[in-house]
Amino acid sequence: MREVLAQAAFQLFLERGFERTTVDDIVARAGVGRRSFFRYFPSKEDAVFPDHERCLAEMTEFLAADDGGDPVGAVCDAARIVLRMYAANPEFSVQRYRLTREVPGLRTYELSVVRRYEQTLAGHLRGRFGEDGDGELRAEVIAASVVAAHNNGLRLWLRSGGAGDPEAAVDHALALVREVWGRSVAPAPAVPFPVSHGVEGEGDGEVIVMVARKGAPMWRVVQQIEAAVGES
Amino acid sequence: MREVLAQAAFQLFLERGFERTTVDDIVARAGVGRRSFFRYFPSKEDAVFPDHERCLAEMTEFLAADDGGDPVGAVCDAARIVLRMYAANPEFSVQRYRLTREVPGLRTYELSVVRRYEQTLAGHLRGRFGEDGDGELRAEVIAASVVAAHNNGLRLWLRSGGAGDPEAAVDHALALVREVWGRSVAPAPAVPFPVSHGVEGEGDGEVIVMVARKGAPMWRVVQQIEAAVGES
């Protein structure tokens, strides 16, 4: 019933436009009573995004099962749950993307949903980092970075009409966030850092020595250090 | 007139609640006609945030005058324009913060405004980075980071009841973003990187050699490299 209503609503939004479709139109098309609509959807906007509540619940559950590894990796993986929801139905997702861009009320609704994802991720990171010091700040900034990267990759795919593999663009975007933030918050590794690039380490192996080209951008330097660390 | 209306509206929102105040109540309090209200504000929500349009225009103007230096620094400075708008009127800002938290419609409105700031910053960064390669991705992720950091600092101050200097918290938050993203996108400096920590550079001064402690978090390493670069 929920799905029947959502489908009827979406067909009508595409045919007549969102603003010109009433809840009465929707229930007539679906062949049910008006009260049925409001049993499933608080508003017309909610019928356009029928899966976000389930997706938010899935994200919360996923994060609750976090085993205490890399926290940035965990929230990146949690963000991929949203991607999979979009990828499960490319045609619908692309049509909805186009509809949302045209209707201010739907854009606003989407902003609220995105904010809830962001707060879910930030809440998890706050729990991992602790609220002392910069824990809250780092949690919020990293959550915002993850959401922005995810949405950049997702939007690329939606703009392309849903062709090809959306995972690739999102993986690439999230890799940038992990590159920049990943190691900044991971626990210190149990093994000593290896010495890279043939330069001797000082002292008792408690240091990493790193040589980078003058023109190298900082993210490349970070990537190099991470690659060196990964060698162990 | 615009200010008189905004003040009358805000007083009434505090006295009666946002939902229970009508535009008729507001114009009666301000002693003007109903049409005057809509000449200045498209909706009741807009009257709660009377300064954002001006602030967005100021931000756009500020960024248009960007002299081509550090792009992350430029968008951090642009974000501070928003802070100054809040800081100019602490009592109003704190009352509005409390009101906004209680009224879902105002929270949604605020999300839309925040999104416009974020898009303004991202647009500027896109122009600086170019749209090829990861330019757009980096622009969006950095803009989101800047906004999240700014809002974290701003919120700390608002939650504290507007006591003390809001600049300090926001400066601290934005410093984290610059630390992590700053050098990743800055143009290569004109001078060779200095060799830090007494380790000799290889070749012709085209490298930076960097020694960090094993347990050091990545952001500290980045900070150290930046400090070394800054010595020149």
Tab-separated table of C-alpha atoms in Angstrom, chain A residues 108-109 111-113 115 118 134 136-138 140-141 144-146 148-149 151-153 155-156 159 172-174 176-177 179-186 188-193 197-200 202 205-219 221-222 225-226, chain B residues 108-109 111-113 115 118 134 136-138 140-141 144-146 148-149 151-153 155-156 159 172-174 176-177 179-186 188-193 197-200 202 205-219 221-222 225-226:
chain	number	residue	atom	x	y	z
A	108	THR	CA	14.219	22.142	1.135
A	109	TYR	CA	12.889	18.746	2.158
A	111	LEU	CA	18.226	19.504	2.704
A	112	SER	CA	16.505	18.406	5.917
A	113	VAL	CA	17.074	14.756	5.071
A	115	ARG	CA	21.109	17.166	7.502
A	118	GLU	CA	24.999	14.329	8.574
A	134	ASP	CA	38.152	19.137	19.542
A	136	GLU	CA	32.860	17.603	18.654
A	137	LEU	CA	34.434	19.961	16.148
A	138	ARG	CA	36.242	17.194	14.318
A	140	GLU	CA	31.037	17.751	12.724
A	141	VAL	CA	33.603	18.767	10.131
A	144	ALA	CA	30.073	17.368	6.670
A	145	SER	CA	33.043	16.345	4.481
A	146	VAL	CA	31.745	12.801	4.097
A	148	ALA	CA	29.603	16.560	0.679
A	149	ALA	CA	31.886	13.981	-0.947
A	151	ASN	CA	26.719	13.833	-2.633
A	152	ASN	CA	29.282	15.002	-5.160
A	153	GLY	CA	29.746	11.441	-6.427
A	155	ARG	CA	25.182	13.884	-8.185
A	156	LEU	CA	27.700	13.114	-10.923
A	159	ARG	CA	23.407	14.144	-13.771
A	172	HIS	CA	36.680	8.176	-5.423
A	173	ALA	CA	35.092	11.075	-3.569
A	174	LEU	CA	35.139	9.312	-0.206
A	176	LEU	CA	39.668	11.976	-0.782
A	177	VAL	CA	38.026	12.456	2.608
A	179	GLU	CA	43.050	10.587	2.636
A	180	VAL	CA	42.725	13.932	4.317
A	181	TRP	CA	41.011	12.923	7.554
A	182	GLY	CA	41.553	9.209	7.877
A	183	ARG	CA	44.862	8.949	9.645
A	184	SER	CA	44.327	12.140	11.594
A	185	VAL	CA	41.994	10.300	13.899
A	186	ALA	CA	42.992	6.649	13.670
A	188	ALA	CA	48.395	4.855	16.553
A	189	PRO	CA	49.385	1.691	14.702
A	190	ALA	CA	50.827	-1.168	16.728
A	191	VAL	CA	53.881	-1.500	14.486
A	192	PRO	CA	56.607	1.140	14.116
A	193	PHE	CA	56.329	3.352	11.063
A	197	HIS	CA	62.416	6.588	0.511
A	198	GLY	CA	65.752	5.294	1.703
A	199	VAL	CA	66.322	7.991	4.294
A	200	GLU	CA	67.420	6.668	7.675
A	202	GLU	CA	66.504	8.772	13.782
A	205	GLY	CA	62.502	3.391	14.959
A	206	GLU	CA	59.977	5.632	16.658
A	207	VAL	CA	59.878	8.075	13.772
A	208	ILE	CA	58.784	8.226	10.185
A	209	VAL	CA	61.090	10.021	7.787
A	210	MET	CA	59.438	11.310	4.706
A	211	VAL	CA	60.787	12.999	1.605
A	212	ALA	CA	58.449	14.826	-0.733
A	213	ARG	CA	58.937	16.890	-3.873
A	214	LYS	CA	58.858	20.639	-3.446
A	215	GLY	CA	55.794	21.183	-5.629
A	216	ALA	CA	53.770	18.328	-4.157
A	217	PRO	CA	50.366	19.351	-2.850
A	218	MET	CA	49.730	18.557	0.800
A	219	TRP	CA	47.198	15.828	0.049
A	221	VAL	CA	52.238	14.251	0.908
A	222	VAL	CA	49.592	12.830	3.197
A	225	ILE	CA	52.869	9.034	4.287
A	226	GLU	CA	49.806	6.841	4.375
B	108	THR	CA	14.412	24.303	7.617
B	109	TYR	CA	14.676	27.923	6.550
B	111	LEU	CA	19.268	25.029	6.447
B	112	SER	CA	18.419	26.678	3.117
B	113	VAL	CA	20.368	29.783	4.076
B	115	ARG	CA	23.238	25.858	1.947
B	118	GLU	CA	28.030	26.836	1.268
B	134	ASP	CA	38.853	16.829	-8.689
B	136	GLU	CA	34.618	20.443	-8.184
B	137	LEU	CA	34.863	17.671	-5.591
B	138	ARG	CA	37.503	19.485	-3.596
B	140	GLU	CA	32.421	21.155	-2.418
B	141	VAL	CA	34.117	19.211	0.344
B	144	ALA	CA	31.211	22.007	3.534
B	145	SER	CA	34.131	21.741	5.961
B	146	VAL	CA	34.390	25.509	6.314
B	148	ALA	CA	30.621	23.041	9.480
B	149	ALA	CA	33.612	24.471	11.328
B	151	ASN	CA	28.855	26.773	12.583
B	152	ASN	CA	30.473	24.702	15.289
B	153	GLY	CA	32.259	27.768	16.652
B	155	ARG	CA	26.981	27.457	17.979
B	156	LEU	CA	29.351	27.182	20.933
B	159	ARG	CA	24.805	28.054	23.390
B	172	HIS	CA	39.994	27.865	16.304
B	173	ALA	CA	37.508	25.833	14.253
B	174	LEU	CA	38.553	27.361	10.948
B	176	LEU	CA	41.533	23.087	11.835
B	177	VAL	CA	40.113	23.249	8.315
B	179	GLU	CA	45.435	22.913	8.729
B	180	VAL	CA	43.910	19.943	6.988
B	181	TRP	CA	43.031	21.492	3.639
B	182	GLY	CA	45.039	24.665	3.433
B	183	ARG	CA	48.283	23.581	1.877
B	184	SER	CA	46.661	20.833	-0.147
B	185	VAL	CA	45.457	23.413	-2.597
B	186	ALA	CA	47.775	26.388	-2.235
B	188	ALA	CA	53.549	25.914	-4.818
B	189	PRO	CA	55.552	28.476	-2.846
B	190	ALA	CA	58.127	30.491	-4.735
B	191	VAL	CA	60.904	29.555	-2.314
B	192	PRO	CA	62.271	26.035	-1.831
B	193	PHE	CA	60.899	24.156	1.144
B	197	HIS	CA	64.551	18.825	11.972
B	198	GLY	CA	68.181	18.794	10.938
B	199	VAL	CA	67.854	16.058	8.335
B	200	GLU	CA	69.612	16.823	5.064
B	202	GLU	CA	68.321	15.209	-1.154
B	205	GLY	CA	66.693	21.656	-2.530
B	206	GLU	CA	63.626	20.450	-4.379
B	207	VAL	CA	62.479	18.284	-1.500
B	208	ILE	CA	61.206	18.632	2.011
B	209	VAL	CA	62.459	16.123	4.524
B	210	MET	CA	60.236	15.619	7.458
B	211	VAL	CA	60.600	13.581	10.620
B	212	ALA	CA	57.606	12.873	12.786
B	213	ARG	CA	57.036	10.852	15.949
B	214	LYS	CA	55.483	7.445	15.520
B	215	GLY	CA	52.317	8.192	17.474
B	216	ALA	CA	51.726	11.591	15.920
B	217	PRO	CA	48.250	12.015	14.428
B	218	MET	CA	48.217	12.977	10.752
B	219	TRP	CA	46.951	16.485	11.417
B	221	VAL	CA	52.244	15.910	10.859
B	222	VAL	CA	50.524	18.253	8.429
B	225	ILE	CA	55.128	20.405	7.603
B	226	GLU	CA	53.213	23.652	7.378
